[in-house]
Short mmCIF file of C-alpha atoms (C1' of nucleotides) in Angstrom, two decimals:
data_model
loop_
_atom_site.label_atom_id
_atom_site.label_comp_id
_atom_site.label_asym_id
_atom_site.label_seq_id
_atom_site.Cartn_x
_atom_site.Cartn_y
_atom_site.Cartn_z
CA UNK A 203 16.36 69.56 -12.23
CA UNK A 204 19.07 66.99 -13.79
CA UNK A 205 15.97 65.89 -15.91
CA UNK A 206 15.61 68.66 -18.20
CA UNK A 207 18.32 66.93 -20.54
CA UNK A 208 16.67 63.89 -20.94
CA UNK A 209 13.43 64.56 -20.80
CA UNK A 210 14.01 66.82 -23.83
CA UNK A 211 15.84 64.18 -25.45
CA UNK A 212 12.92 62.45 -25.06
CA UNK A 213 10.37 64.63 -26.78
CA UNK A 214 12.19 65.02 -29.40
CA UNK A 215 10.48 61.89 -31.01
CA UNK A 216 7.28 61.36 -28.30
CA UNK A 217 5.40 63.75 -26.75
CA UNK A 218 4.71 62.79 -22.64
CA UNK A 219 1.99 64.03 -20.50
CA UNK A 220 3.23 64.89 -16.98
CA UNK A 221 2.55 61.82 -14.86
CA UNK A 222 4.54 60.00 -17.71
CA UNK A 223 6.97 62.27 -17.27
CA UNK A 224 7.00 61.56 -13.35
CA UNK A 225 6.84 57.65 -13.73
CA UNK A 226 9.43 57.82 -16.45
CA UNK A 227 11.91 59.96 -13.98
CA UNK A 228 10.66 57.74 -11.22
CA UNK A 229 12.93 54.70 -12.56
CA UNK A 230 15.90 56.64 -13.33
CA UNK A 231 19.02 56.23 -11.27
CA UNK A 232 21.69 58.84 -11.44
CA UNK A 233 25.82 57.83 -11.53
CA UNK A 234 28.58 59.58 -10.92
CA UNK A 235 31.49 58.17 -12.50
CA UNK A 236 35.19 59.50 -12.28
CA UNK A 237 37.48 59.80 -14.99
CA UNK A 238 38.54 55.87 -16.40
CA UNK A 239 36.07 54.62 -14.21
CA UNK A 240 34.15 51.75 -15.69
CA UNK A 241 30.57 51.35 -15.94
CA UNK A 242 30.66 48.03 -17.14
CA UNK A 243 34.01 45.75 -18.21
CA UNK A 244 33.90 42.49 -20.52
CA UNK A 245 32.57 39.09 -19.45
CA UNK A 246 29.75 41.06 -17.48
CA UNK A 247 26.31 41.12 -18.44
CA UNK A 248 25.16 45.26 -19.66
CA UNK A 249 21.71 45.30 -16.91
CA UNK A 250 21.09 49.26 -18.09
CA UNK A 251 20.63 51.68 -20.63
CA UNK A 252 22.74 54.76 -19.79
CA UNK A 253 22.11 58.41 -20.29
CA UNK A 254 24.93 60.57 -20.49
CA UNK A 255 24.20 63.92 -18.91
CA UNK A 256 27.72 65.40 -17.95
CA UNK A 257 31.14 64.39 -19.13
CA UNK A 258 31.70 61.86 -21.83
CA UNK A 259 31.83 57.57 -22.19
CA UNK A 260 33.09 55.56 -24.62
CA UNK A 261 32.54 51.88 -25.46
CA UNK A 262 35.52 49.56 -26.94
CA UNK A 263 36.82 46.26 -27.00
CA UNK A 264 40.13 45.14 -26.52
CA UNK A 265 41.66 43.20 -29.29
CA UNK A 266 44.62 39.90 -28.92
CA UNK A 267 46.77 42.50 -28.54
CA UNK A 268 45.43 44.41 -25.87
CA UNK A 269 44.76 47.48 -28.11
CA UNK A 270 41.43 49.29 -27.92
CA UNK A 271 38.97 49.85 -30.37
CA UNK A 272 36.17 52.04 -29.67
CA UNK A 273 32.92 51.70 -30.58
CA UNK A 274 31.06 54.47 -29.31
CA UNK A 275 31.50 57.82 -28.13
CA UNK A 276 28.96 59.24 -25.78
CA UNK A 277 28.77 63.13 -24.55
CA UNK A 278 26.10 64.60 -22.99
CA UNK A 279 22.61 63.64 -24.63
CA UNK A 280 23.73 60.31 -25.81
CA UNK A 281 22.53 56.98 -25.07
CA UNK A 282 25.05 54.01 -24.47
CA UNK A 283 25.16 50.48 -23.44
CA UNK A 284 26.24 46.60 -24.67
CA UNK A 285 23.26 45.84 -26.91
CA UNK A 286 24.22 42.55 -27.46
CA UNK A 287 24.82 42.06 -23.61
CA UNK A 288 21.38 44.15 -22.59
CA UNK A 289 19.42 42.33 -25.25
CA UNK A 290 20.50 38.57 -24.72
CA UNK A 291 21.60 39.17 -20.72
CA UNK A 292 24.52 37.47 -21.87
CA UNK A 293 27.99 38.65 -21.05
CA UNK A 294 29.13 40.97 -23.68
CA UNK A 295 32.74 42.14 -24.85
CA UNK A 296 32.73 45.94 -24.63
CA UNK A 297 34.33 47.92 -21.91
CA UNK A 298 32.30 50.95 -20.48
CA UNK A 299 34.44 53.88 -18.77
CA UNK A 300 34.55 57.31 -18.26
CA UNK A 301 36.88 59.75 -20.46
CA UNK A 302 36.59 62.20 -17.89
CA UNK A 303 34.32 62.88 -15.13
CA UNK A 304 30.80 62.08 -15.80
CA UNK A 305 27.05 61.67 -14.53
CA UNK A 306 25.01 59.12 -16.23
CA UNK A 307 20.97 58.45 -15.44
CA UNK A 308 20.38 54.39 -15.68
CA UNK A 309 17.26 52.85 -16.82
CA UNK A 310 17.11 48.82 -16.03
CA UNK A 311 15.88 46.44 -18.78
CA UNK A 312 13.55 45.67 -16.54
CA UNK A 313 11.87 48.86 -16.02
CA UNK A 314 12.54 49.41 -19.86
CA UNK A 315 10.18 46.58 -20.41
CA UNK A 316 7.90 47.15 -18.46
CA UNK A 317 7.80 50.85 -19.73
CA UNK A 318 7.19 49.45 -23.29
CA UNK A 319 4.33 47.36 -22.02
CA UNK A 320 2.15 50.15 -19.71
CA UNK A 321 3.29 52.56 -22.19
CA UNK A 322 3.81 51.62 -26.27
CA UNK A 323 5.11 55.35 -26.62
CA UNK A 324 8.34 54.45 -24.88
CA UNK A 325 8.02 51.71 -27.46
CA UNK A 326 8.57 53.38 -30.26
CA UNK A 327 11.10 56.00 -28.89
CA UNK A 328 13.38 53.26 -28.55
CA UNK A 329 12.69 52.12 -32.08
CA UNK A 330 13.35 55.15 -33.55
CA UNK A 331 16.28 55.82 -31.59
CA UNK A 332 17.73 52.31 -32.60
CA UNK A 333 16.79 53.50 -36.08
CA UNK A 334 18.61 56.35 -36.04
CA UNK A 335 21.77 54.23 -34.62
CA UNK A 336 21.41 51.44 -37.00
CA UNK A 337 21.57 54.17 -40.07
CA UNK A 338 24.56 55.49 -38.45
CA UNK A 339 26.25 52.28 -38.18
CA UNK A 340 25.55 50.87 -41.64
CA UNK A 341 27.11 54.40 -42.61
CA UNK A 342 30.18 53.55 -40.54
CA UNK A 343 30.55 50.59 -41.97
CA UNK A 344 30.78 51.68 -45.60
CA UNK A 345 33.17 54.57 -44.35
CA UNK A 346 35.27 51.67 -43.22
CA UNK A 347 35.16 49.86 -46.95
CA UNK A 348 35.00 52.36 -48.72
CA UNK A 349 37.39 55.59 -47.21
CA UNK A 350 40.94 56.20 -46.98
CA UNK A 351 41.76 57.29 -43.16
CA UNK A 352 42.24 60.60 -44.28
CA UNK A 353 38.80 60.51 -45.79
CA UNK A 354 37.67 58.90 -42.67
CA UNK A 355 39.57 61.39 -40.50
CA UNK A 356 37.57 63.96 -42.48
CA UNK A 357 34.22 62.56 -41.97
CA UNK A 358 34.79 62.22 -38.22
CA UNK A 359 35.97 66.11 -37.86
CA UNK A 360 32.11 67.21 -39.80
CA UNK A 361 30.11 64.52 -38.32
CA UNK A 362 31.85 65.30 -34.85
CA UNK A 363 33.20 68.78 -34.67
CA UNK A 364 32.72 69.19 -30.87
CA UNK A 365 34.33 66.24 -30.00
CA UNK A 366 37.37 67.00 -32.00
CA UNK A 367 38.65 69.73 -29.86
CA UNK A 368 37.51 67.80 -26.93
CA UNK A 369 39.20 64.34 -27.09
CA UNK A 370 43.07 62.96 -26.88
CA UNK A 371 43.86 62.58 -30.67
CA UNK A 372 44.48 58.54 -29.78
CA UNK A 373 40.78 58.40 -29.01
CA UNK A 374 39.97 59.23 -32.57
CA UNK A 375 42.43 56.79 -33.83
CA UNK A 376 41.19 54.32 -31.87
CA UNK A 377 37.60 55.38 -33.35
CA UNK A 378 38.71 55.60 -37.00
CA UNK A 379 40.40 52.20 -37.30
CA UNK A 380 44.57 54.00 -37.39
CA UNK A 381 47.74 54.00 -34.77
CA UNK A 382 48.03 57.51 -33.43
CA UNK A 383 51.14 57.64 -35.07
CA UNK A 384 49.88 57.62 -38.66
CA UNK A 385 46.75 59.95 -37.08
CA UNK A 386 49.41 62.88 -36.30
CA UNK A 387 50.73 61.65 -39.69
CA UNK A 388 47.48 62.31 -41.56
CA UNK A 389 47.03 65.90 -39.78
CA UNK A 390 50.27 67.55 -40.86
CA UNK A 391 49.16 66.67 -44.58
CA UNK A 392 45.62 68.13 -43.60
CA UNK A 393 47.40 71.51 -42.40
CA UNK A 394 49.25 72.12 -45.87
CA UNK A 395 46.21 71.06 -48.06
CA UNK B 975 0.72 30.31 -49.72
CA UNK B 976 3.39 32.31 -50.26
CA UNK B 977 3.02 33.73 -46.83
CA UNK B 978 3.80 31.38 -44.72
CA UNK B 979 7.37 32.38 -44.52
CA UNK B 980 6.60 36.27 -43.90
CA UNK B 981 4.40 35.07 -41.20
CA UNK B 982 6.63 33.08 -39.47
CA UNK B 983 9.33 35.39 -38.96
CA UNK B 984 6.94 37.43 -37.80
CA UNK B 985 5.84 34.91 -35.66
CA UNK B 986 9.47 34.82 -33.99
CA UNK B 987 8.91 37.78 -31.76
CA UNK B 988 5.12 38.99 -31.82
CA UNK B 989 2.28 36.61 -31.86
CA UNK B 990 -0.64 37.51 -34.01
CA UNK B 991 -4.33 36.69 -34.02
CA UNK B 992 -5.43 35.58 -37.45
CA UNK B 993 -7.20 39.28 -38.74
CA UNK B 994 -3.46 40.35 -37.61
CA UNK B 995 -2.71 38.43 -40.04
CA UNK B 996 -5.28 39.07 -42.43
CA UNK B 997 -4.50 42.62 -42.37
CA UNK B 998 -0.77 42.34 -42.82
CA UNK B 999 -0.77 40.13 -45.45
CA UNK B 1000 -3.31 42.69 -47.56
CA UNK B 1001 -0.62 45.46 -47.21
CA UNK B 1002 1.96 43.20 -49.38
CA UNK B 1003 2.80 43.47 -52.75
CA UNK B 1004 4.66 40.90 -54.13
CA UNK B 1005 7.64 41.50 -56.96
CA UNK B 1006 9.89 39.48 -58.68
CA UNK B 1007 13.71 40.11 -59.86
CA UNK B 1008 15.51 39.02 -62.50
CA UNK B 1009 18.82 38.30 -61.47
CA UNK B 1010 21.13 42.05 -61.89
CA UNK B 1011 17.84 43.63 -61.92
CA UNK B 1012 17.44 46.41 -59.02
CA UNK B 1013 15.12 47.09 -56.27
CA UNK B 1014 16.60 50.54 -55.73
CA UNK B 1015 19.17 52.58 -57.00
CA UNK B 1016 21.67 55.53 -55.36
CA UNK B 1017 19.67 58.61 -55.45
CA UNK B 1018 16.31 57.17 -55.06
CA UNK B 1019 14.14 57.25 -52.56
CA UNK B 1020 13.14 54.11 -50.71
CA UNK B 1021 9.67 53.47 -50.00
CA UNK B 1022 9.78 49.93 -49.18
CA UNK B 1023 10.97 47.60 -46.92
CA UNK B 1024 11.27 44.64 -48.71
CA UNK B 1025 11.21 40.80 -47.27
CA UNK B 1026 13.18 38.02 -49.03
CA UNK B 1027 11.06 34.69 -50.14
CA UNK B 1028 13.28 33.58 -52.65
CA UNK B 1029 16.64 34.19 -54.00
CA UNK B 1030 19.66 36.30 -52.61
CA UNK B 1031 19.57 40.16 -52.87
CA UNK B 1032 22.61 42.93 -52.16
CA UNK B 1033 22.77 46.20 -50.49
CA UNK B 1034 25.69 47.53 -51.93
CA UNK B 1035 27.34 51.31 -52.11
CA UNK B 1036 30.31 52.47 -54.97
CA UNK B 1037 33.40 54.25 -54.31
CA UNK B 1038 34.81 57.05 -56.04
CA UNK B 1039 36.44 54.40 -58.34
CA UNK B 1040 33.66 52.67 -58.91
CA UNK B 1041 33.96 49.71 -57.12
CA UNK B 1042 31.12 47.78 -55.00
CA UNK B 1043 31.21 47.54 -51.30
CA UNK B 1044 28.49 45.39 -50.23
CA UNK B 1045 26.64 46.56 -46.67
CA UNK B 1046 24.36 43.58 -46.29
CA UNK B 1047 23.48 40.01 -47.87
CA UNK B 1048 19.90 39.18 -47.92
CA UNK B 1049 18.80 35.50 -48.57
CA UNK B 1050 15.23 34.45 -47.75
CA UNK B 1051 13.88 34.96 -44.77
CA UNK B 1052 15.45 38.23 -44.70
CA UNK B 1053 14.69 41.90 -44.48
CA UNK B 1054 16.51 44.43 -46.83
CA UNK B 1055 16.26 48.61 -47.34
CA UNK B 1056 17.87 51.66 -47.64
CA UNK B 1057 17.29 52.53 -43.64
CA UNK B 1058 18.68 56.27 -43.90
CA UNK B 1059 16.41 56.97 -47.11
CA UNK B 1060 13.38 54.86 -45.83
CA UNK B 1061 13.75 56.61 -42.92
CA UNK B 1062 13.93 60.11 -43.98
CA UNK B 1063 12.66 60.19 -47.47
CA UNK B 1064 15.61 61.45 -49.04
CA UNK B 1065 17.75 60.32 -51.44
CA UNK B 1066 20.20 57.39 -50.77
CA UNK B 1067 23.30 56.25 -51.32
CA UNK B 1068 22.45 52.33 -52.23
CA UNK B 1069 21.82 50.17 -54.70
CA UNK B 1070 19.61 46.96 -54.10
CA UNK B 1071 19.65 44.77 -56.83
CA UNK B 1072 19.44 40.48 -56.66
CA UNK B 1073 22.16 38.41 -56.81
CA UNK B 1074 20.26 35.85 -58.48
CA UNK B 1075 16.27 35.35 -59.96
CA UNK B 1076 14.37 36.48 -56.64
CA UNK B 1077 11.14 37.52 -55.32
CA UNK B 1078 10.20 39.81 -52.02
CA UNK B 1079 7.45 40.97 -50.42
CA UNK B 1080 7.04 44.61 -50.14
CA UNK B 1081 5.37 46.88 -46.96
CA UNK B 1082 5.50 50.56 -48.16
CA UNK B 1083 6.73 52.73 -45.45
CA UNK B 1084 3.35 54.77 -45.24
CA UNK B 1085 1.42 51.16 -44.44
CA UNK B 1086 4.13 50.27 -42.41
CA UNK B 1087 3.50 53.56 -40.06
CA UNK B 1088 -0.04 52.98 -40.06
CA UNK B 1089 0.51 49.62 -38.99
CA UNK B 1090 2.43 50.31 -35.83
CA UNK B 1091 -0.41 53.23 -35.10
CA UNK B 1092 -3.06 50.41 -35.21
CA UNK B 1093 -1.27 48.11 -33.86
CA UNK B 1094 1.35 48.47 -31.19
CA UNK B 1095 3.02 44.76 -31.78
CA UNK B 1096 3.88 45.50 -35.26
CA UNK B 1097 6.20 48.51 -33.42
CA UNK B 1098 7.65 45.63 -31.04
CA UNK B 1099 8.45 43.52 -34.04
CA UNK B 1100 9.94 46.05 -35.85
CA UNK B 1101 11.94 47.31 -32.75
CA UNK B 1102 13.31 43.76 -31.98
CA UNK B 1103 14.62 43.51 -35.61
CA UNK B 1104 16.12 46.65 -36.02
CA UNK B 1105 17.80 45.98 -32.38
CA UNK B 1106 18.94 42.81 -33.93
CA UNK B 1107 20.29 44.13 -36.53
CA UNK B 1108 21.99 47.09 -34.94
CA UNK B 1109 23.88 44.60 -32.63
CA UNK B 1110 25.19 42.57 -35.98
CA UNK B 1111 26.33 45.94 -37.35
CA UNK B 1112 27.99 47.27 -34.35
CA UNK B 1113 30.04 43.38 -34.16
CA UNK B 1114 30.95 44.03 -37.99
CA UNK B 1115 32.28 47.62 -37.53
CA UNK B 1116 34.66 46.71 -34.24
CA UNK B 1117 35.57 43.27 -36.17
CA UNK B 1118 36.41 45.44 -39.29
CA UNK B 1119 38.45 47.75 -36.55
CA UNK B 1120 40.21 44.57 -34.62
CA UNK B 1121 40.50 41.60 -36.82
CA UNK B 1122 42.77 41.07 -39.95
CA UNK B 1123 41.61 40.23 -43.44
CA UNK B 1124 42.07 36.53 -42.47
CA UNK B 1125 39.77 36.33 -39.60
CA UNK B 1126 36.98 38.31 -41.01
CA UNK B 1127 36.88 35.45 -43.97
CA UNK B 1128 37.09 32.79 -40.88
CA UNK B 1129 34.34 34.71 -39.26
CA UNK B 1130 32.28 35.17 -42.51
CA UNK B 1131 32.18 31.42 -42.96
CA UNK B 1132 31.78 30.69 -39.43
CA UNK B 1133 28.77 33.29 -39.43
CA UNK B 1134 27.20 32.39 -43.07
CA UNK B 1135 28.39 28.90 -43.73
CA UNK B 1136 25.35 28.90 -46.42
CA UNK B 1137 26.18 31.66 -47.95
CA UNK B 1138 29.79 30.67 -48.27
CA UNK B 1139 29.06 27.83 -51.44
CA UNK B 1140 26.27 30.06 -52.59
CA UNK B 1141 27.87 33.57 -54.05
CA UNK B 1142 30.50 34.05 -56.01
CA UNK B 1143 34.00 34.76 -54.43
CA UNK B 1144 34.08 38.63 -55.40
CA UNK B 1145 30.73 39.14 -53.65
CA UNK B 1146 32.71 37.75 -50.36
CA UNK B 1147 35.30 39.87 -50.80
CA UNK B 1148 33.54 42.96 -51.18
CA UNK B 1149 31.35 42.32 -48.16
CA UNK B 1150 34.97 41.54 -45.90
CA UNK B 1151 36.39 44.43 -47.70
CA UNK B 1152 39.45 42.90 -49.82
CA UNK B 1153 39.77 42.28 -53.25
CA UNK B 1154 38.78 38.91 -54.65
CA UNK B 1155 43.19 38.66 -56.11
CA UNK B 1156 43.45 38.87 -52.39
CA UNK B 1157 40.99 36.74 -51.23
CA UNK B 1158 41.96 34.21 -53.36
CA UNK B 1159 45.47 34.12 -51.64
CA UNK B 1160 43.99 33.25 -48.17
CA UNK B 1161 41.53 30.45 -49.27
CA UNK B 1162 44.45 29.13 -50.17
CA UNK B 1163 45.95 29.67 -47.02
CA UNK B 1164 43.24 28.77 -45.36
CA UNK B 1165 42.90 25.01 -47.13
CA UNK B 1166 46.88 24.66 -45.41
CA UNK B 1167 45.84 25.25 -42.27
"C1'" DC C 839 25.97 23.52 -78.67
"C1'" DG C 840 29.54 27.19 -78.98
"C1'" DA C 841 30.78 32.16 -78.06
"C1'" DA C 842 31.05 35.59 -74.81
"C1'" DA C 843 31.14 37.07 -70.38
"C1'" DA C 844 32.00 36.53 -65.64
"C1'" DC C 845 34.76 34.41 -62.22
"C1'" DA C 846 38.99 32.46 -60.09
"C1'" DA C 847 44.06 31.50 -59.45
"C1'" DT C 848 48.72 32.99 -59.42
"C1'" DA C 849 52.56 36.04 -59.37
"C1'" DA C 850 55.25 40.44 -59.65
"C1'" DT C 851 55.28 44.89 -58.00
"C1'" DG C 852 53.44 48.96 -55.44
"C1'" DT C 853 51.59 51.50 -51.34
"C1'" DA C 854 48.72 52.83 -47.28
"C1'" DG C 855 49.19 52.32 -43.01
"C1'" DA C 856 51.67 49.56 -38.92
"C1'" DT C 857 55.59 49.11 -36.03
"C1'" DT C 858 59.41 50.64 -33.49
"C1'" DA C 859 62.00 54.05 -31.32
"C1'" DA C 860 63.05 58.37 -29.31
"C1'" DG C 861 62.33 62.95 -27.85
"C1'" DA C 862 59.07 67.07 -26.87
"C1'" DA C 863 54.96 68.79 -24.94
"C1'" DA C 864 51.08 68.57 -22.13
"C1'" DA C 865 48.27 66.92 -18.43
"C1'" DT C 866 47.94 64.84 -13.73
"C1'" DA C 867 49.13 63.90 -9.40
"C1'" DT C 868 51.99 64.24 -5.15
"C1'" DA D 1438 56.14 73.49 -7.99
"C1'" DT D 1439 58.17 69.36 -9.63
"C1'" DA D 1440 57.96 64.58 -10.60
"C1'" DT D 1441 55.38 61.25 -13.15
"C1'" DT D 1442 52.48 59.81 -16.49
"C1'" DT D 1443 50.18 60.45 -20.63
"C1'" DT D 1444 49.95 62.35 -25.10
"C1'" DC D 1445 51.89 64.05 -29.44
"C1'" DT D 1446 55.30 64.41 -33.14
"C1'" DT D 1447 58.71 62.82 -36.28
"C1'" DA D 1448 61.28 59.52 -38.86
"C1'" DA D 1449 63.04 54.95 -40.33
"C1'" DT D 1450 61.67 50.51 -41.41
"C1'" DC D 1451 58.32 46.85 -42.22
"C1'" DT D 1452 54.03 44.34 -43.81
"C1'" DA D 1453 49.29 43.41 -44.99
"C1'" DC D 1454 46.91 44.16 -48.58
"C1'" DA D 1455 46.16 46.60 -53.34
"C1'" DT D 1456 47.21 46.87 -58.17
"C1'" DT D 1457 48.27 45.15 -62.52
"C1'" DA D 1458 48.75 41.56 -65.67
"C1'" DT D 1459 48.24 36.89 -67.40
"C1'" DT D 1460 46.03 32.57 -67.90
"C1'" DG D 1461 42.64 29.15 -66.96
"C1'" DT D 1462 37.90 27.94 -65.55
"C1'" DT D 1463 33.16 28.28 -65.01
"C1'" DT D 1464 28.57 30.44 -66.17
"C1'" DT D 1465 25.54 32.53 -69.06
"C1'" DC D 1466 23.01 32.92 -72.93
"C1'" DG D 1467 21.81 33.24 -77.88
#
DNA sequence: CGAAAACAATAATGTAGATTAAGAAAATAT
DNA sequence: ATATTTTCTTAATCTACATTATTGTTTTCG
């Protein structure tokens, strides 16, 4: 079953009885994307929450000069989507894609609802889920203010060791807020230190 | 009543039948704060969530050279906390202390869990603000990764235009993440233009 | 009210990180 | 396989913003 992932992911904060379970699976939709294929592009309006349960996404925005800055990386047993865009319905200005190729189970907004309202568990999954995101992001944010890049480098390779190995090194510039340049800069002084 | 504004915001999301209300309202303590004097301190444990009725408080973190970087602003009508140590119990790494003489309302984590076990809508609430608040975050840390020190200050003002004649300069700065010298230069910039 | 503290403006100098350019290495596709 | 594209490295130069210092202004508070 491709639901094991998620349904573990899951119960990790809510405990379902089986014909949740089944209802829950029941409104899941499963993607394949290929590599730098988009899930959703700016100007459109973010109609899912996606589960990522093979490969990896990111989310960015492009800035006035067309360079990326990404927002989110998601491997397996992540959530991702435009909250501002799935909230309001409004069209958002993150880019969606693929870094490689990837399988991703949707969930509409509508059948999120509607999920909160038969079911108040689902409720607060989400909550604590956005929690747990919110925390991270305030962290990022003071990161940002607060670190050098090579303290921020540093941060990213303990917070995300698996990814390191895993993703083009002007990914994580593009995460950390450098040019890949000064990135390949920052790891020769890492080496000698 | 000094609830009025509590209930209101409230109000925004969930709609509650007057024993709702009854209820809520009995789980709030009510403090006042000097202005410089703290709500919480690095290293503490939050316990609270705390809602604005009067005044202006700070989250706020220090670098390793001491200097403030502010996470969050929080006039009236807003909520403030440590998320990470309200939500796990441990130790934090903010301070909260009021920007001027203030006074909050505070909902202790333990009443705010039984709350959403007795009542599902208090979850909702909750859920919808801390969605809310993770989409402002996630707009500050790409705007922090795209924009220049110039159009964070337009967007600031553009964003907080009350805030803007209310704080001091230096606050500003430390919430943009420049220095106030700094600052300074592109206000005056900014009057040219 | 007057003294002290906090805040703001300006300017000279310093630096972390950007930009540009060019070549090497690796991945991808035909 | 080899051609093409993408990624990585290195180095020279440039710039947005920091640092330091000085002076003036506003707030705070006894």
């Amino acid at each position: 079953m491709p639901y094991d992932l998620i349904l573990q992911n899951i119960g990790k904060h809510i405990h379902l009885e089986p014909q949740e379970e089944a209802r829950f699976v029941s409104l899941l939709t499963s993607r394949k994307l290929k590599k730098k294929q988009f899930l959703l592009r700016e100007n459109e309006v973010c109609r899912h929450s996606a589960f990522v349960t093979q490969g990896c996404l990111r989310s960015y925005n492009l800035d006035e000069n067309g360079f990326e800055h990404i927002l989110q990386f998601a491997p397996p047993d992540w959530w991702i989507a435009d909250m501002y865009s799935l909230i309001s319905q409004q069209p958002g200005s993150l880019y969606i894609d693929a870094l490689e190729d990837s399988e991703v189970l949707l969930l509409s907004k509508k059948d999120q609802e509607q999920l909160y309202h038969d079911c108040p568990k689902f409720e607060r999954f989400f909550r604590i889920i956005t929690e747990n995101s919110l925390v991270a992001n305030r962290r990022r944010v003071l990161d940002n203010l607060s670190l050098s890049a090579q303290q921020r480098y540093a941060m990213f390779c303990q917070h995300y060791p698996s990814l390191i190995n895993h993703l083009p090194q002007k990914q994580i510039a593009a995460y950390i807020g450098v040019t890949p340049e000064f990135l390949s800069k920052l790891r020769k002084e890492f080496r000698h230190s």
